[in-house]
Amino acid sequence: MPKYVYNFTEGNKDLKDLLGGKGANLGEMTGLGLPVPPGFTITTEACRFYMHHGFNPEELAGQVTAAIDQLEAVFGRKLGGDVEPLLVSVRSGAKFSMPGMMETVLNVGLNDQSVLGLAEFAGDERFAWDSYRRLIQMFGKTVLGIDGELFAEKLEAKKRAKGAASDVDLTAQDLKELVEDFKAIVAGETGEAFPQDPREQVDAAVIAVFNSWNTDRARLYRRRERISDELGTAVNVQSMVFGNLGPDSGTGVAFTRDPASGRLGAYGDYLPNAQGEDVVAGIRNTLSLDDMAKIDRASYDQLRQIMSTLENHYRDLCDIEFTVERGKLWMLQTRVGKRTAAAAFKIAIQLVDEGLITMDTALDRVTGAQLNNLMFPQFDAKAAKTLLTKAMAASPGAAVGQAVFDSATAEAWKAQGRTVILVRRETNPDDLGGMIASVGILTARGGKTSHAAVVARGMGTTCVVGADALDVDPQAREFRVGGVTVAEGEVIAIDGTTGEVFLGSVPVVPSPVFEYLDEGLEKALAAVGADGSAAELVMAVHRILGHADAVRRLKVRANADTGEDAERARRLGAEGIGLCRTEHQFLGDRRKLIERLILAKEPAARADALAALLPLQRQDFIELFTAMDSLHTTVRLIDPPLHEFLPDITALSVSIARREAGGEVIADEETELLAAVERSHEANPMLGLRGVRLGLVVPGLFALQVRAIAEAAASLIRAGLSPKPEIMVPLVGSYVELDIVRDEAERIIKEVSEAEGQVLDIPIGCMIELPRAALTADEIARAAEFFSFGTNDLTQTTWGFSRDDVEGAFFGRYMELGVFQVSPFETIDARGVGALVREGVRLGRETRPEISLGVCGEHGGDPDSIHFFNQVGLDYVSCSPFRVPVARLEAGRAAVAVAEGSSTA
């Protein structure tokens, strides 16, 4: 019989696929002997069954009953009993942390009778009724789908009526009345009374957690984090411990290190006389753990000891949820904590230096996305600023944008191309769309573990929280602080490193990490000066990136078209040029020369046009090869259709027609230009006369470029340099095409070599960007010394997409429907396009074992794609210069992943 329920004593941290992260870690803590309230986990397999069938597996009910019986036996109390009732929490827990995205229900088991038993058992009537009103509120919103604002408004009205500053100021009688109000809301909204059967509450809460896996916000979060929709969530049913039993009770969240900076210490939030959701929701501003030490030293000392135990056990920053119930500490959850990009690098190196992890593990703990985040600019410390307030720095960075006060506006303005900062009293999971659309998030309430802080850190979005000086008025669409009113649309700036909030725009400066990557370690350290935190970060990046370079197999080249681009790419660590797009060298003033070539009717006129272009092309290549001296430089011959160098057919036709209608005599040259434009016009130019087809149809075009490459190389060799050009032919579909171009290229290279008296070794290869090329790569390899997979066009031709058209037309809808988890132009479609790459690699090496293989599409700088390219055996990736450091890091991580897979296989 399938097993769908596991007691915490049966779990461990290696069962995350089955028990989810929360359940697996509760089992692990139980095994370590830490004080964990007993409970059980319903597996992800049960959730997947429910998702596929619409009902629970028949075995589940009996297994849940047995698990509840076991809990009741441990405590000697009955779930929802009239005397000393046992209560439970029902929480989600997926394999990958999705903070705030799914549901939780606390105090399950309370009803009109058991609330009296709880009051007597606890000796605290107020606590019991507070717990009951929380259950009805959470159950109503989460399980029954009632608008949460209805409960919130009733609570606020009660507080106003009683003159209460916060929830804790309401009396037991106030809460009794509130319970009746809440029950009336449930009856009015659902037509049924609040359920009194404790088991009915448990079963309904479990279904609600299962259903929460597929809410819009959860799907959106998974798409952003690239988490599969098929995983499902586990459900954890855990005996309740209470932080709202009075001043000697409380609840909190702690980190074993600062998740924003990586510094060791006691970091977290604590709320006396509260339940866990109060901390995460940010509805009350929290105390620090240092404050907790003054309130309850014994619990604080025990918590610090457990924090040390968990960090040493997991060998990583741990995020811990805990409750103190009348002086007794209970551990409710632990997980490897989310952290900022800067903290990720610092913590990894700190743990290496403490002897807890290896450099391979440190490399695996950071990501290319985090490194990319660290390359962003920061506020200029010397600039004039108007400080509005200073609050809690939750996620670093420098964000400047227009203030907006709700998620819908943030998303709408982002779609209009505007840059926005979302300002809220506190965020909740429904704000996720607006949070993603914003460059920064500012909240008046909450701490470092509030919803806004946790989600922002995970996304790498700048965030400041707990700005209690702000009076946020979403109805008036403004906030007020210190006599200043900021209306929606006004520009503000927030510093997620310092917690400062500024009025107006603030100039930014390059980050110290980018300074290091672009200028070198010595200059970067000199620039940060006495800033120890910045210096620590620079050194951490230096050490980890250096290790990545040492262990990676994949080389990293850059896509660059000019000497200036090539110089920057080399400074950023590029080991060559994987793609020089020569068509970019024909833009601007040179467009007229291409027009002359296209319009030429006689060989002499064509020769004149080519002769004018030759010295310009030669100089382009001299600059490029000089910048990349001694490194491979792959030059792609001209690729796009010729119409791209001519005027727009519609605009030119209309202009001539209007002028003719006005009696103007049109010059022969302009008439000839229109005729040429009409001749070159194609219905689908990206599948028309371009790439290798141009070289075969337009006499002298490829020959010009090959001669310019050869002459540039010869002149630099004569000057004592060591250029390493490679000629790449685009859009090849048949080895015959490549053979013809190769014969002409070799003839020209030989001519130049003899004329210049220099030995020229210039490999000739091609791009693999058509399905036919990948499937006949064994034939093409007879004429090619290297392949470069052009995955942009290969994706278009495999899917039948026109990239310029489809991304705006329907990709958004495809994401919503789950056709894509991520755009195939962003991360390679490993199943489809990737299969062609894999086959092209296999066939190419079958014919020519020593063939050099690379990729030069945008996928060359995408972290997930780099791991795929490493796996299929490419020799290098090529990407834009600014993505080179990311590619270096991910190539190292890919090598470590392969080594770890081999060691465990």
mmCIF file of N, CA and C in Angstrom, residues 765-845:
data_model
loop_
_atom_site.group_PDB
_atom_site.id
_atom_site.type_symbol
_atom_site.label_atom_id
_atom_site.label_comp_id
_atom_site.label_asym_id
_atom_site.label_seq_id
_atom_site.Cartn_x
_atom_site.Cartn_y
_atom_site.Cartn_z
ATOM 1 N N GLY A 765 35.352 27.575 -40.665
ATOM 2 C CA GLY A 765 34.276 26.747 -40.126
ATOM 3 C C GLY A 765 32.932 27.372 -40.429
ATOM 4 N N CYS A 766 31.920 26.953 -39.730
ATOM 5 C CA CYS A 766 30.589 27.474 -40.032
ATOM 6 C C CYS A 766 29.707 27.471 -38.797
ATOM 7 N N MET A 767 28.612 28.193 -38.914
ATOM 8 C CA MET A 767 27.595 28.167 -37.875
ATOM 9 C C MET A 767 26.637 27.009 -38.142
ATOM 10 N N ILE A 768 26.187 26.399 -37.048
ATOM 11 C CA ILE A 768 25.132 25.387 -37.136
ATOM 12 C C ILE A 768 23.893 26.040 -36.544
ATOM 13 N N GLU A 769 23.021 26.536 -37.432
ATOM 14 C CA GLU A 769 21.850 27.269 -36.969
ATOM 15 C C GLU A 769 20.586 26.857 -37.713
ATOM 16 N N LEU A 770 20.700 25.787 -38.505
ATOM 17 C CA LEU A 770 19.543 25.200 -39.173
ATOM 18 C C LEU A 770 19.423 23.740 -38.759
ATOM 19 N N PRO A 771 18.216 23.227 -38.555
ATOM 20 C CA PRO A 771 18.073 21.814 -38.200
ATOM 21 C C PRO A 771 18.790 20.885 -39.177
ATOM 22 N N ARG A 772 18.743 21.216 -40.475
ATOM 23 C CA ARG A 772 19.407 20.344 -41.445
ATOM 24 C C ARG A 772 20.915 20.313 -41.225
ATOM 25 N N ALA A 773 21.463 21.444 -40.854
ATOM 26 C CA ALA A 773 22.906 21.473 -40.603
ATOM 27 C C ALA A 773 23.268 20.577 -39.435
ATOM 28 N N ALA A 774 22.466 20.603 -38.368
ATOM 29 C CA ALA A 774 22.747 19.749 -37.211
ATOM 30 C C ALA A 774 22.623 18.277 -37.575
ATOM 31 N N LEU A 775 21.642 17.957 -38.408
ATOM 32 C CA LEU A 775 21.385 16.550 -38.735
ATOM 33 C C LEU A 775 22.335 16.013 -39.806
ATOM 34 N N THR A 776 23.046 16.913 -40.506
ATOM 35 C CA THR A 776 24.039 16.470 -41.498
ATOM 36 C C THR A 776 25.426 16.966 -41.116
ATOM 37 N N ALA A 777 25.638 17.144 -39.824
ATOM 38 C CA ALA A 777 26.908 17.709 -39.353
ATOM 39 C C ALA A 777 28.090 16.826 -39.715
ATOM 40 N N ASP A 778 27.867 15.524 -39.897
ATOM 41 C CA ASP A 778 28.978 14.644 -40.284
ATOM 42 C C ASP A 778 29.488 15.011 -41.672
ATOM 43 N N GLU A 779 28.574 15.359 -42.585
ATOM 44 C CA GLU A 779 28.994 15.785 -43.920
ATOM 45 C C GLU A 779 29.656 17.162 -43.875
ATOM 46 N N ILE A 780 29.016 18.083 -43.162
ATOM 47 C CA ILE A 780 29.530 19.452 -43.116
ATOM 48 C C ILE A 780 30.918 19.489 -42.479
ATOM 49 N N ALA A 781 31.166 18.601 -41.515
ATOM 50 C CA ALA A 781 32.466 18.585 -40.832
ATOM 51 C C ALA A 781 33.612 18.248 -41.777
ATOM 52 N N ARG A 782 33.306 17.685 -42.945
ATOM 53 C CA ARG A 782 34.381 17.419 -43.903
ATOM 54 C C ARG A 782 34.990 18.719 -44.406
ATOM 55 N N ALA A 783 34.181 19.788 -44.406
ATOM 56 C CA ALA A 783 34.667 21.072 -44.911
ATOM 57 C C ALA A 783 34.859 22.098 -43.803
ATOM 58 N N ALA A 784 34.553 21.740 -42.557
ATOM 59 C CA ALA A 784 34.604 22.706 -41.462
ATOM 60 C C ALA A 784 35.616 22.278 -40.412
ATOM 61 N N GLU A 785 36.477 23.219 -40.011
ATOM 62 C CA GLU A 785 37.432 22.937 -38.937
ATOM 63 C C GLU A 785 36.851 23.274 -37.566
ATOM 64 N N PHE A 786 35.720 23.981 -37.563
ATOM 65 C CA PHE A 786 35.034 24.255 -36.297
ATOM 66 C C PHE A 786 33.557 24.492 -36.582
ATOM 67 N N PHE A 787 32.745 24.243 -35.561
ATOM 68 C CA PHE A 787 31.326 24.586 -35.581
ATOM 69 C C PHE A 787 31.072 25.603 -34.472
ATOM 70 N N SER A 788 30.180 26.539 -34.732
ATOM 71 C CA SER A 788 29.630 27.379 -33.669
ATOM 72 C C SER A 788 28.113 27.314 -33.792
ATOM 73 N N PHE A 789 27.484 26.826 -32.751
ATOM 74 C CA PHE A 789 26.036 26.675 -32.786
ATOM 75 C C PHE A 789 25.382 28.040 -32.576
ATOM 76 N N GLY A 790 24.650 28.482 -33.582
ATOM 77 C CA GLY A 790 23.918 29.742 -33.484
ATOM 78 C C GLY A 790 22.524 29.454 -32.938
ATOM 79 N N THR A 791 22.428 29.411 -31.632
ATOM 80 C CA THR A 791 21.191 28.900 -31.019
ATOM 81 C C THR A 791 20.022 29.867 -31.122
ATOM 82 N N ASN A 792 20.277 31.141 -31.430
ATOM 83 C CA ASN A 792 19.146 32.049 -31.655
ATOM 84 C C ASN A 792 18.357 31.594 -32.886
ATOM 85 N N ASP A 793 19.056 31.482 -34.016
ATOM 86 C CA ASP A 793 18.375 31.051 -35.242
ATOM 87 C C ASP A 793 17.967 29.583 -35.177
ATOM 88 N N LEU A 794 18.752 28.762 -34.502
ATOM 89 C CA LEU A 794 18.393 27.351 -34.394
ATOM 90 C C LEU A 794 17.082 27.197 -33.618
ATOM 91 N N THR A 795 16.884 28.041 -32.624
ATOM 92 C CA THR A 795 15.618 28.023 -31.884
ATOM 93 C C THR A 795 14.472 28.477 -32.777
ATOM 94 N N GLN A 796 14.701 29.540 -33.544
ATOM 95 C CA GLN A 796 13.647 30.029 -34.449
ATOM 96 C C GLN A 796 13.256 28.978 -35.475
ATOM 97 N N THR A 797 14.261 28.351 -36.089
ATOM 98 C CA THR A 797 13.965 27.422 -37.176
ATOM 99 C C THR A 797 13.462 26.078 -36.665
ATOM 100 N N THR A 798 13.783 25.732 -35.422
ATOM 101 C CA THR A 798 13.271 24.482 -34.859
ATOM 102 C C THR A 798 11.821 24.637 -34.419
ATOM 103 N N TRP A 799 11.525 25.745 -33.752
ATOM 104 C CA TRP A 799 10.171 25.987 -33.263
ATOM 105 C C TRP A 799 9.251 26.565 -34.348
ATOM 106 N N GLY A 800 9.842 27.102 -35.435
ATOM 107 C CA GLY A 800 9.032 27.800 -36.422
ATOM 108 C C GLY A 800 8.584 29.157 -35.929
ATOM 109 N N PHE A 801 9.424 29.780 -35.072
ATOM 110 C CA PHE A 801 9.120 31.085 -34.500
ATOM 111 C C PHE A 801 9.889 32.170 -35.240
ATOM 112 N N SER A 802 9.259 33.325 -35.393
ATOM 113 C CA SER A 802 9.977 34.541 -35.735
ATOM 114 C C SER A 802 10.141 35.307 -34.434
ATOM 115 N N ARG A 803 11.345 35.359 -33.921
ATOM 116 C CA ARG A 803 11.557 35.897 -32.577
ATOM 117 C C ARG A 803 10.990 37.298 -32.416
ATOM 118 N N ASP A 804 11.206 38.139 -33.412
ATOM 119 C CA ASP A 804 10.767 39.528 -33.294
ATOM 120 C C ASP A 804 9.245 39.642 -33.198
ATOM 121 N N ASP A 805 8.543 38.642 -33.708
ATOM 122 C CA ASP A 805 7.088 38.698 -33.713
ATOM 123 C C ASP A 805 6.461 37.990 -32.526
ATOM 124 N N VAL A 806 6.973 36.795 -32.177
ATOM 125 C CA VAL A 806 6.237 35.937 -31.248
ATOM 126 C C VAL A 806 6.406 36.322 -29.787
ATOM 127 N N GLU A 807 7.545 36.919 -29.437
ATOM 128 C CA GLU A 807 7.766 37.200 -28.018
ATOM 129 C C GLU A 807 6.720 38.171 -27.476
ATOM 130 N N GLY A 808 6.377 39.168 -28.255
ATOM 131 C CA GLY A 808 5.358 40.102 -27.800
ATOM 132 C C GLY A 808 3.946 39.619 -28.070
ATOM 133 N N ALA A 809 3.803 38.707 -29.052
ATOM 134 C CA ALA A 809 2.471 38.292 -29.479
ATOM 135 C C ALA A 809 1.822 37.282 -28.541
ATOM 136 N N PHE A 810 2.577 36.246 -28.166
ATOM 137 C CA PHE A 810 1.910 35.207 -27.372
ATOM 138 C C PHE A 810 2.778 34.513 -26.338
ATOM 139 N N PHE A 811 4.031 34.915 -26.187
ATOM 140 C CA PHE A 811 4.866 34.232 -25.197
ATOM 141 C C PHE A 811 4.316 34.391 -23.781
ATOM 142 N N GLY A 812 3.756 35.568 -23.490
ATOM 143 C CA GLY A 812 3.168 35.768 -22.166
ATOM 144 C C GLY A 812 2.075 34.764 -21.885
ATOM 145 N N ARG A 813 1.220 34.547 -22.869
ATOM 146 C CA ARG A 813 0.136 33.578 -22.717
ATOM 147 C C ARG A 813 0.684 32.160 -22.601
ATOM 148 N N TYR A 814 1.727 31.857 -23.355
ATOM 149 C CA TYR A 814 2.352 30.527 -23.277
ATOM 150 C C TYR A 814 2.935 30.275 -21.895
ATOM 151 N N MET A 815 3.451 31.328 -21.267
ATOM 152 C CA MET A 815 3.955 31.199 -19.900
ATOM 153 C C MET A 815 2.800 30.892 -18.946
ATOM 154 N N GLU A 816 1.718 31.632 -19.100
ATOM 155 C CA GLU A 816 0.560 31.418 -18.224
ATOM 156 C C GLU A 816 0.018 30.002 -18.360
ATOM 157 N N LEU A 817 -0.006 29.494 -19.572
ATOM 158 C CA LEU A 817 -0.565 28.163 -19.825
ATOM 159 C C LEU A 817 0.396 27.040 -19.471
ATOM 160 N N GLY A 818 1.637 27.384 -19.177
ATOM 161 C CA GLY A 818 2.613 26.360 -18.833
ATOM 162 C C GLY A 818 3.261 25.704 -20.037
ATOM 163 N N VAL A 819 3.032 26.241 -21.255
ATOM 164 C CA VAL A 819 3.726 25.712 -22.434
ATOM 165 C C VAL A 819 5.229 25.924 -22.253
ATOM 166 N N PHE A 820 5.588 27.102 -21.737
ATOM 167 C CA PHE A 820 6.977 27.403 -21.395
ATOM 168 C C PHE A 820 7.091 27.631 -19.891
ATOM 169 N N GLN A 821 8.161 27.132 -19.288
ATOM 170 C CA GLN A 821 8.554 27.585 -17.961
ATOM 171 C C GLN A 821 9.391 28.854 -18.095
ATOM 172 N N VAL A 822 10.125 28.929 -19.220
ATOM 173 C CA VAL A 822 10.977 30.072 -19.498
ATOM 174 C C VAL A 822 11.067 30.183 -21.011
ATOM 175 N N SER A 823 11.285 31.394 -21.511
ATOM 176 C CA SER A 823 11.380 31.583 -22.958
ATOM 177 C C SER A 823 12.514 30.736 -23.537
ATOM 178 N N PRO A 824 12.267 30.018 -24.648
ATOM 179 C CA PRO A 824 13.340 29.223 -25.266
ATOM 180 C C PRO A 824 14.440 30.082 -25.857
ATOM 181 N N PHE A 825 14.212 31.394 -25.958
ATOM 182 C CA PHE A 825 15.284 32.284 -26.401
ATOM 183 C C PHE A 825 16.152 32.732 -25.226
ATOM 184 N N GLU A 826 15.672 32.514 -24.015
ATOM 185 C CA GLU A 826 16.439 32.880 -22.822
ATOM 186 C C GLU A 826 17.272 31.703 -22.330
ATOM 187 N N THR A 827 16.637 30.544 -22.204
ATOM 188 C CA THR A 827 17.315 29.315 -21.799
ATOM 189 C C THR A 827 17.048 28.261 -22.856
ATOM 190 N N ILE A 828 18.077 27.545 -23.257
ATOM 191 C CA ILE A 828 17.925 26.618 -24.376
ATOM 192 C C ILE A 828 16.885 25.544 -24.076
ATOM 193 N N ASP A 829 16.086 25.249 -25.087
ATOM 194 C CA ASP A 829 15.108 24.166 -25.030
ATOM 195 C C ASP A 829 15.881 22.856 -25.165
ATOM 196 N N ALA A 830 16.274 22.284 -24.025
ATOM 197 C CA ALA A 830 17.156 21.116 -24.032
ATOM 198 C C ALA A 830 16.527 19.917 -24.728
ATOM 199 N N ARG A 831 15.209 19.788 -24.615
ATOM 200 C CA ARG A 831 14.529 18.625 -25.187
ATOM 201 C C ARG A 831 14.476 18.679 -26.705
ATOM 202 N N GLY A 832 14.262 19.864 -27.272
ATOM 203 C CA GLY A 832 14.118 20.003 -28.713
ATOM 204 C C GLY A 832 15.366 20.555 -29.375
ATOM 205 N N VAL A 833 15.618 21.844 -29.189
ATOM 206 C CA VAL A 833 16.797 22.478 -29.776
ATOM 207 C C VAL A 833 18.068 21.818 -29.249
ATOM 208 N N GLY A 834 18.061 21.498 -27.948
ATOM 209 C CA GLY A 834 19.230 20.853 -27.357
ATOM 210 C C GLY A 834 19.533 19.505 -27.980
ATOM 211 N N ALA A 835 18.492 18.779 -28.386
ATOM 212 C CA ALA A 835 18.708 17.485 -29.039
ATOM 213 C C ALA A 835 19.442 17.662 -30.360
ATOM 214 N N LEU A 836 19.140 18.738 -31.079
ATOM 215 C CA LEU A 836 19.851 19.014 -32.327
ATOM 216 C C LEU A 836 21.309 19.382 -32.056
ATOM 217 N N VAL A 837 21.546 20.164 -30.991
ATOM 218 C CA VAL A 837 22.926 20.494 -30.630
ATOM 219 C C VAL A 837 23.690 19.213 -30.288
ATOM 220 N N ARG A 838 23.075 18.354 -29.493
ATOM 221 C CA ARG A 838 23.725 17.109 -29.091
ATOM 222 C C ARG A 838 24.058 16.240 -30.315
ATOM 223 N N GLU A 839 23.115 16.162 -31.252
ATOM 224 C CA GLU A 839 23.341 15.362 -32.455
ATOM 225 C C GLU A 839 24.417 15.998 -33.331
ATOM 226 N N GLY A 840 24.405 17.328 -33.433
ATOM 227 C CA GLY A 840 25.441 18.000 -34.208
ATOM 228 C C GLY A 840 26.827 17.762 -33.643
ATOM 229 N N VAL A 841 26.942 17.766 -32.311
ATOM 230 C CA VAL A 841 28.222 17.472 -31.652
ATOM 231 C C VAL A 841 28.670 16.043 -31.979
ATOM 232 N N ARG A 842 27.748 15.106 -31.841
ATOM 233 C CA ARG A 842 28.094 13.691 -32.071
ATOM 234 C C ARG A 842 28.540 13.452 -33.511
ATOM 235 N N LEU A 843 27.773 13.978 -34.461
ATOM 236 C CA LEU A 843 28.088 13.742 -35.867
ATOM 237 C C LEU A 843 29.358 14.471 -36.282
ATOM 238 N N GLY A 844 29.533 15.714 -35.790
ATOM 239 C CA GLY A 844 30.728 16.464 -36.152
ATOM 240 C C GLY A 844 31.994 15.765 -35.693
ATOM 241 N N ARG A 845 31.991 15.279 -34.464
ATOM 242 C CA ARG A 845 33.186 14.607 -33.926
ATOM 243 C C ARG A 845 33.370 13.214 -34.534
#
